[in-house]
Short mmCIF file of C-alpha atoms and ligand atoms in Angstrom, two decimals:
data_model
loop_
_atom_site.label_atom_id
_atom_site.label_comp_id
_atom_site.label_asym_id
_atom_site.label_seq_id
_atom_site.Cartn_x
_atom_site.Cartn_y
_atom_site.Cartn_z
CA MET F 207 77.70 99.44 119.33
CA PRO F 208 81.15 97.77 119.27
CA THR F 209 82.61 95.97 122.26
CA LEU F 210 86.13 97.03 123.21
CA ALA F 211 88.53 95.51 125.69
CA LEU F 212 90.44 98.03 127.78
CA ILE F 213 93.74 96.71 129.10
CA ALA F 214 95.10 99.06 131.74
CA THR F 215 98.83 98.84 132.45
CA GLY F 216 99.48 101.99 134.50
CA GLY F 217 101.32 105.17 133.57
CA THR F 218 100.61 108.82 134.22
CA ILE F 219 97.15 108.38 132.76
CA ALA F 220 96.53 106.41 135.98
CA GLY F 221 98.76 108.71 138.04
CA ALA F 222 97.85 110.54 141.24
CA ALA F 223 99.48 113.54 142.93
CA ALA F 224 98.86 115.20 146.28
CA SER F 225 98.16 118.51 144.54
CA ALA F 226 96.13 119.28 141.41
CA THR F 227 98.90 121.57 140.15
CA ASP F 228 101.71 119.04 140.58
CA THR F 229 102.58 117.59 137.16
CA THR F 230 105.98 116.11 138.05
CA GLY F 231 105.98 114.81 141.66
CA TYR F 232 103.23 112.20 141.33
CA THR F 233 102.89 108.42 141.41
CA ALA F 234 102.28 106.81 138.03
CA GLY F 235 100.09 103.71 137.96
CA ALA F 236 98.19 104.59 141.14
CA LEU F 237 94.56 104.42 139.93
CA GLY F 238 92.68 101.41 138.61
CA ALA F 239 91.00 100.86 135.26
CA ASP F 240 87.56 101.40 136.81
CA THR F 241 88.59 104.87 137.98
CA LEU F 242 89.84 105.76 134.49
CA LEU F 243 86.54 104.64 132.99
CA ALA F 244 84.46 106.42 135.62
CA ALA F 245 86.15 109.72 134.67
CA VAL F 246 84.82 109.41 131.11
CA PRO F 247 81.11 108.49 131.24
CA GLN F 248 80.87 109.60 127.58
CA LEU F 249 82.58 106.32 126.64
CA ALA F 250 79.16 104.70 127.07
CA ASN F 251 78.17 106.42 123.80
CA VAL F 252 81.17 104.97 121.95
CA ALA F 253 81.38 101.30 122.89
CA GLU F 254 80.65 98.71 125.48
CA ILE F 255 83.95 98.57 127.34
CA ARG F 256 85.25 95.55 129.21
CA ALA F 257 88.09 96.78 131.37
CA GLU F 258 90.84 94.78 133.00
CA GLN F 259 93.91 95.70 134.97
CA LEU F 260 96.88 93.72 133.66
CA PHE F 261 99.59 95.68 135.52
CA ASN F 262 99.71 99.05 137.23
CA LEU F 263 103.22 100.27 136.53
CA ASP F 264 105.25 103.34 135.88
CA SER F 265 106.29 102.35 132.35
CA LYS F 266 109.99 102.90 133.10
CA ASP F 267 109.62 99.62 135.02
CA MET F 268 108.09 97.72 132.10
CA THR F 269 110.20 94.73 130.99
CA PRO F 270 110.13 92.32 128.04
CA GLY F 271 108.30 89.94 130.40
CA HIS F 272 105.48 92.48 130.64
CA TRP F 273 105.43 92.80 126.83
CA LEU F 274 105.03 89.04 126.51
CA ALA F 275 102.18 88.94 129.04
CA LEU F 276 100.43 91.87 127.36
CA GLY F 277 100.94 90.38 123.88
CA ARG F 278 99.46 87.06 124.97
CA ARG F 279 96.48 88.72 126.64
CA ALA F 280 95.86 90.90 123.58
CA ARG F 281 96.05 87.82 121.32
CA THR F 282 93.43 86.02 123.43
CA LEU F 283 91.13 89.03 123.33
CA LEU F 284 91.59 89.53 119.58
CA ASP F 285 90.68 85.88 119.02
CA ASP F 286 87.42 86.39 120.98
CA PRO F 287 84.60 87.02 118.47
CA ALA F 288 82.82 89.15 121.08
CA ILE F 289 85.66 91.72 121.10
CA ASP F 290 85.88 94.25 118.26
CA GLY F 291 89.06 96.04 119.29
CA ILE F 292 91.45 96.78 122.12
CA VAL F 293 92.54 99.96 123.90
CA VAL F 294 95.71 99.76 125.99
CA THR F 295 96.45 102.48 128.55
CA HIS F 296 100.18 102.83 129.21
CA GLY F 297 102.85 105.19 130.48
CA THR F 298 104.36 107.51 127.90
CA ASP F 299 107.98 106.77 128.79
CA THR F 300 108.29 103.35 127.16
CA LEU F 301 105.07 103.33 125.16
CA GLU F 302 107.05 103.23 121.90
CA GLU F 303 108.68 99.93 122.85
CA THR F 304 105.43 98.25 123.89
CA ALA F 305 103.71 99.61 120.77
CA ALA F 306 106.50 98.16 118.58
CA PHE F 307 106.31 94.81 120.35
CA LEU F 308 102.56 94.56 119.80
CA ALA F 309 102.84 95.76 116.20
CA LEU F 310 105.54 93.20 115.40
CA THR F 311 103.82 90.25 117.06
CA LEU F 312 100.05 90.74 116.62
CA ALA F 313 98.51 90.18 113.22
CA SER F 314 94.83 91.10 113.33
CA ALA F 315 92.39 93.20 111.37
CA LYS F 316 90.87 94.33 114.68
CA PRO F 317 92.24 97.64 115.95
CA VAL F 318 94.69 97.75 118.85
CA VAL F 319 95.13 101.34 120.07
CA LEU F 320 97.55 102.50 122.75
CA THR F 321 97.08 105.72 124.63
CA ALA F 322 98.60 107.51 127.61
CA ALA F 323 98.78 110.92 129.26
CA MET F 324 101.33 113.51 130.27
CA ARG F 325 99.41 114.89 133.25
CA PRO F 326 98.31 112.68 136.14
CA ALA F 327 94.60 111.99 136.47
CA THR F 328 94.40 114.24 139.55
CA SER F 329 95.80 117.32 137.81
CA LEU F 330 93.98 120.42 136.63
CA SER F 331 93.18 119.89 132.98
CA ALA F 332 94.41 116.30 132.89
CA ASP F 333 94.89 115.06 129.31
CA GLY F 334 94.16 111.39 130.12
CA PRO F 335 90.35 111.43 129.95
CA MET F 336 90.23 112.97 126.46
CA ASN F 337 93.08 110.74 125.27
CA LEU F 338 91.18 107.69 126.55
CA TYR F 339 87.95 108.86 124.93
CA ASN F 340 89.74 109.47 121.61
CA ALA F 341 91.53 106.11 121.73
CA ALA F 342 88.19 104.35 122.20
CA CYS F 343 86.72 106.33 119.27
CA VAL F 344 89.69 105.25 117.11
CA ALA F 345 89.37 101.60 118.18
CA ALA F 346 85.61 101.67 117.52
CA HIS F 347 85.92 103.32 114.11
CA PRO F 348 85.38 101.01 111.12
CA GLU F 349 88.24 102.68 109.22
CA SER F 350 90.71 101.59 111.89
CA ALA F 351 90.38 97.97 110.81
CA GLY F 352 93.44 96.58 109.05
CA ARG F 353 95.75 99.43 110.05
CA GLY F 354 97.78 97.42 112.53
CA VAL F 355 98.60 98.73 116.00
CA LEU F 356 97.96 102.47 116.44
CA VAL F 357 98.83 105.11 119.01
CA SER F 358 96.19 107.75 119.73
CA PHE F 359 97.65 110.64 121.67
CA GLY F 360 97.19 114.38 121.90
CA ASP F 361 94.59 114.56 119.11
CA ALA F 362 96.84 112.67 116.66
CA ILE F 363 96.79 109.07 115.43
CA PHE F 364 100.15 107.41 114.70
CA PRO F 365 101.13 104.00 113.36
CA ALA F 366 102.90 102.13 116.18
CA LEU F 367 106.09 101.54 114.23
CA GLY F 368 108.02 104.76 113.97
CA VAL F 369 106.21 106.47 116.84
CA ARG F 370 108.41 107.99 119.52
CA LYS F 371 108.17 110.26 122.53
CA CYS F 372 109.67 113.60 121.57
CA GLN F 373 108.90 115.87 124.54
CA THR F 374 109.65 115.41 128.23
CA HIS F 375 106.85 117.65 129.53
CA ARG F 376 104.70 119.10 126.76
CA LEU F 377 101.28 117.64 126.05
CA ASP F 378 102.03 116.98 122.35
CA ALA F 379 104.61 114.46 123.49
CA PHE F 380 104.66 112.04 120.52
CA THR F 381 105.66 112.16 116.91
CA GLY F 382 105.18 109.56 114.24
CA GLY F 383 108.55 109.49 112.48
CA SER F 384 108.69 110.09 108.72
CA ALA F 385 105.12 108.87 108.23
CA GLY F 386 103.87 111.45 110.72
CA ALA F 387 100.32 111.34 112.02
CA ILE F 388 97.94 109.35 109.85
CA GLY F 389 94.86 110.96 111.29
CA ARG F 390 93.48 113.34 113.89
CA THR F 391 90.88 113.04 116.61
CA ASP F 392 89.85 116.71 116.69
CA PRO F 393 87.45 115.54 115.21
CA LEU F 394 88.23 111.95 114.28
CA HIS F 395 89.33 111.52 110.69
CA TYR F 396 91.92 109.61 108.72
CA PHE F 397 94.15 110.71 105.88
CA ALA F 398 96.08 107.63 104.79
CA PRO F 399 94.47 104.63 103.10
CA PRO F 400 95.21 101.29 104.81
CA PRO F 401 97.48 99.38 104.88
CA LEU F 402 100.13 101.88 105.83
CA ARG F 403 102.97 99.48 105.71
CA ALA F 404 103.48 95.80 104.96
CA TRP F 405 105.19 95.08 108.28
CA ALA F 406 106.21 91.50 108.91
CA HIS F 407 104.90 89.78 112.02
CA MET F 408 106.47 87.31 114.34
CA PRO F 409 103.66 85.55 116.22
CA LEU F 410 104.72 84.63 119.76
CA ALA F 411 105.72 80.99 120.09
CA PRO F 412 103.77 79.29 122.95
CA GLY F 413 106.86 78.47 125.05
CA LEU F 414 108.56 81.84 124.69
CA ASP F 415 108.90 83.29 128.19
CA GLU F 416 111.80 85.70 127.81
CA LEU F 417 113.47 87.67 125.07
CA PRO F 418 117.21 87.72 124.35
CA ARG F 419 119.02 90.75 125.70
CA VAL F 420 119.71 93.55 123.25
CA ASP F 421 121.33 96.78 124.44
CA VAL F 422 121.28 100.28 122.96
CA LEU F 423 124.63 102.09 123.01
CA HIS F 424 124.56 105.86 122.55
CA VAL F 425 127.65 106.93 120.60
CA GLY F 426 128.93 110.48 120.95
CA ALA F 427 132.11 112.20 119.77
CA GLY F 428 134.95 110.18 121.25
CA THR F 429 132.86 107.41 122.89
CA PRO F 430 135.28 104.46 123.27
CA PRO F 431 134.50 101.44 121.05
CA ALA F 432 135.62 99.16 123.90
CA LEU F 433 132.11 99.70 125.35
CA LEU F 434 130.78 97.38 122.66
CA ASP F 435 132.82 94.43 123.93
CA LEU F 436 131.94 95.28 127.54
CA MET F 437 128.23 95.05 126.75
CA ILE F 438 128.69 91.76 124.92
CA ALA F 439 130.83 90.36 127.75
CA ASN F 440 128.04 91.43 130.12
CA GLY F 441 125.47 89.35 128.24
CA ALA F 442 124.12 91.41 125.33
CA ARG F 443 123.29 89.17 122.37
CA GLY F 444 122.65 92.02 119.99
CA ILE F 445 123.54 95.71 119.90
CA ILE F 446 121.74 98.78 118.61
CA LEU F 447 124.11 101.69 118.08
CA ALA F 448 122.41 105.09 118.47
CA LEU F 449 124.81 106.91 116.18
CA PRO F 450 125.18 110.50 114.99
CA GLY F 451 123.33 111.62 111.87
CA ASN F 452 122.33 108.94 109.36
CA GLY F 453 123.70 106.21 111.63
CA SER F 454 127.26 107.41 110.98
CA LEU F 455 129.79 105.07 112.56
CA PRO F 456 133.02 106.71 113.75
CA ALA F 457 136.01 105.12 111.93
CA ALA F 458 137.53 104.09 115.26
CA TRP F 459 134.58 101.70 115.73
CA ASP F 460 135.10 99.69 112.53
CA SER F 461 137.14 96.84 113.96
CA ALA F 462 135.08 96.46 117.16
CA VAL F 463 131.86 96.30 115.13
CA ALA F 464 133.28 93.90 112.53
CA GLY F 465 134.60 91.72 115.37
CA ALA F 466 131.21 91.61 117.11
CA VAL F 467 129.42 90.70 113.89
CA ALA F 468 132.02 88.00 113.17
CA ARG F 469 131.25 86.50 116.60
CA GLY F 470 127.55 86.31 115.72
CA ILE F 471 126.40 89.45 117.56
CA PRO F 472 124.09 91.42 115.24
CA VAL F 473 124.80 95.16 115.23
CA VAL F 474 122.14 97.60 113.99
CA ARG F 475 122.88 101.21 113.07
CA ALA F 476 120.17 103.51 114.41
CA SER F 477 120.33 107.27 114.85
CA ARG F 478 120.52 109.39 117.97
CA VAL F 479 118.77 112.12 115.94
CA GLY F 480 115.13 112.25 116.96
CA MET F 481 113.68 112.06 113.46
CA GLY F 482 114.41 110.57 110.06
CA PRO F 483 115.27 107.13 108.70
CA VAL F 484 118.70 105.49 108.72
CA ALA F 485 119.53 104.36 105.18
CA ARG F 486 121.82 101.55 104.03
CA LYS F 487 125.47 102.51 103.43
CA THR F 488 128.39 100.64 101.87
CA LEU F 489 129.79 100.11 105.36
CA ASP F 490 126.89 97.75 106.06
CA ASP F 491 128.25 95.39 103.40
CA ARG F 492 131.81 95.85 104.66
CA LEU F 493 131.09 95.37 108.37
CA GLY F 494 127.92 93.28 108.31
CA THR F 495 125.76 95.87 110.07
CA ARG F 496 122.10 96.60 109.33
CA PRO F 497 120.46 100.05 109.18
CA ALA F 498 117.42 100.59 111.41
CA GLY F 499 115.36 102.10 108.59
CA GLU F 500 112.37 104.01 109.95
CA LEU F 501 112.58 102.66 113.49
CA PRO F 502 114.07 104.66 116.35
CA ALA F 503 116.74 102.83 118.37
CA SER F 504 114.17 101.88 121.03
CA GLN F 505 111.97 100.08 118.48
CA ALA F 506 114.86 98.58 116.50
CA ARG F 507 115.88 96.97 119.80
CA VAL F 508 112.47 95.26 120.07
CA ALA F 509 112.74 94.04 116.47
CA LEU F 510 116.22 92.61 117.11
CA MET F 511 115.07 90.89 120.33
CA LEU F 512 112.25 89.21 118.41
CA THR F 513 114.64 88.21 115.62
CA LEU F 514 117.03 86.60 118.10
CA ALA F 515 114.12 84.86 119.86
CA ALA F 516 113.03 83.41 116.52
CA GLY F 517 116.59 82.27 115.72
CA ASP F 518 116.04 83.59 112.20
CA PRO F 519 118.54 86.30 111.17
CA ALA F 520 116.61 86.94 107.94
CA LEU F 521 113.62 88.05 110.04
CA LEU F 522 115.46 91.25 110.94
CA ASP F 523 115.47 92.37 107.31
CA ARG F 524 111.74 91.81 107.17
CA LEU F 525 111.05 93.52 110.50
CA LEU F 526 113.27 96.50 109.68
CA ALA F 527 112.37 96.75 106.01
CA ASP F 528 112.37 100.41 105.05
CA ASP F 529 110.00 100.31 102.11
CA TYR F 530 107.04 102.42 103.21
CA ILE F 531 103.76 101.82 101.46
CA PRO F 532 102.27 105.32 101.55
C1 LIG O 18 105.15 106.38 132.76
O1 LIG O 18 105.69 106.27 131.66
O2 LIG O 18 104.55 105.45 133.30
C2 LIG O 18 105.23 107.67 133.50
C3 LIG O 18 105.27 108.85 132.61
C4 LIG O 18 104.05 109.02 131.77
O3 LIG O 18 103.17 108.18 131.64
O4 LIG O 18 103.98 110.12 131.16
#
């Protein structure tokens, strides 16, 4: 039987409400890892599980400092020959950012699987126990090896890069971007042969204790380009533009974007559309921008933070490379 580490970080999966029918007015990150495990005694048939509580947060309060602490703890556990894989329980709200951070910084053949829940643990028909059980089954499965960081949620298995929350309340709250789900847990099976994607990694440097600030700016019809300079003046060292359509930059933004790039502030074109890649356009050569490829704005932000931390502008091309290996 494999040995899995369970790193609990909070979220609705560890949430508690006063009433079993309350699925909105609850406290996320209220229950400990031991309580989550106790709710799923069937896990004893899947793996020996060593649980630890790293944080107990509502994931809206997660910061890059938490990503760094989690990444370091996961690295230590992956390097332990006694550990065969890791399950991370997390809130759904910023799971896609944490998943991207782990995917971009951890290179390991051992599975790392994030899971979460939409209903608090105290609710009627809570989804957390089955999601936790399925995540452990995915982490324990021999075919999960070498697939990078995965997200197991709502009976689907997604690669971490490209995953995004797509529903505010429904139980099927995640989608996997263009690659979609690579497998299902009802029952557990995989469709895609590994590796899914030759993602580059940026291992965490020992002294790295914070990440450079990168902001996401949502651009709508008529949004003033002066916002770009305000964010830079306020300390942003890189900008992700969540733009209409295929990362379509309004003409009025050309000079502000070119000016930012000329001052050494990288600007990435992502899309405010929920699904679909952002492809390179001639304006990228003209203005010096970079398309986000398959990553949603939230994950492109993580990639740009890591690039700036590494001080290696070429890393962004490798982290955002849009050549899927199906
Ligand atoms: C959170 O993200 O921690 C709260 C919401 C959730 O987990 O669904």
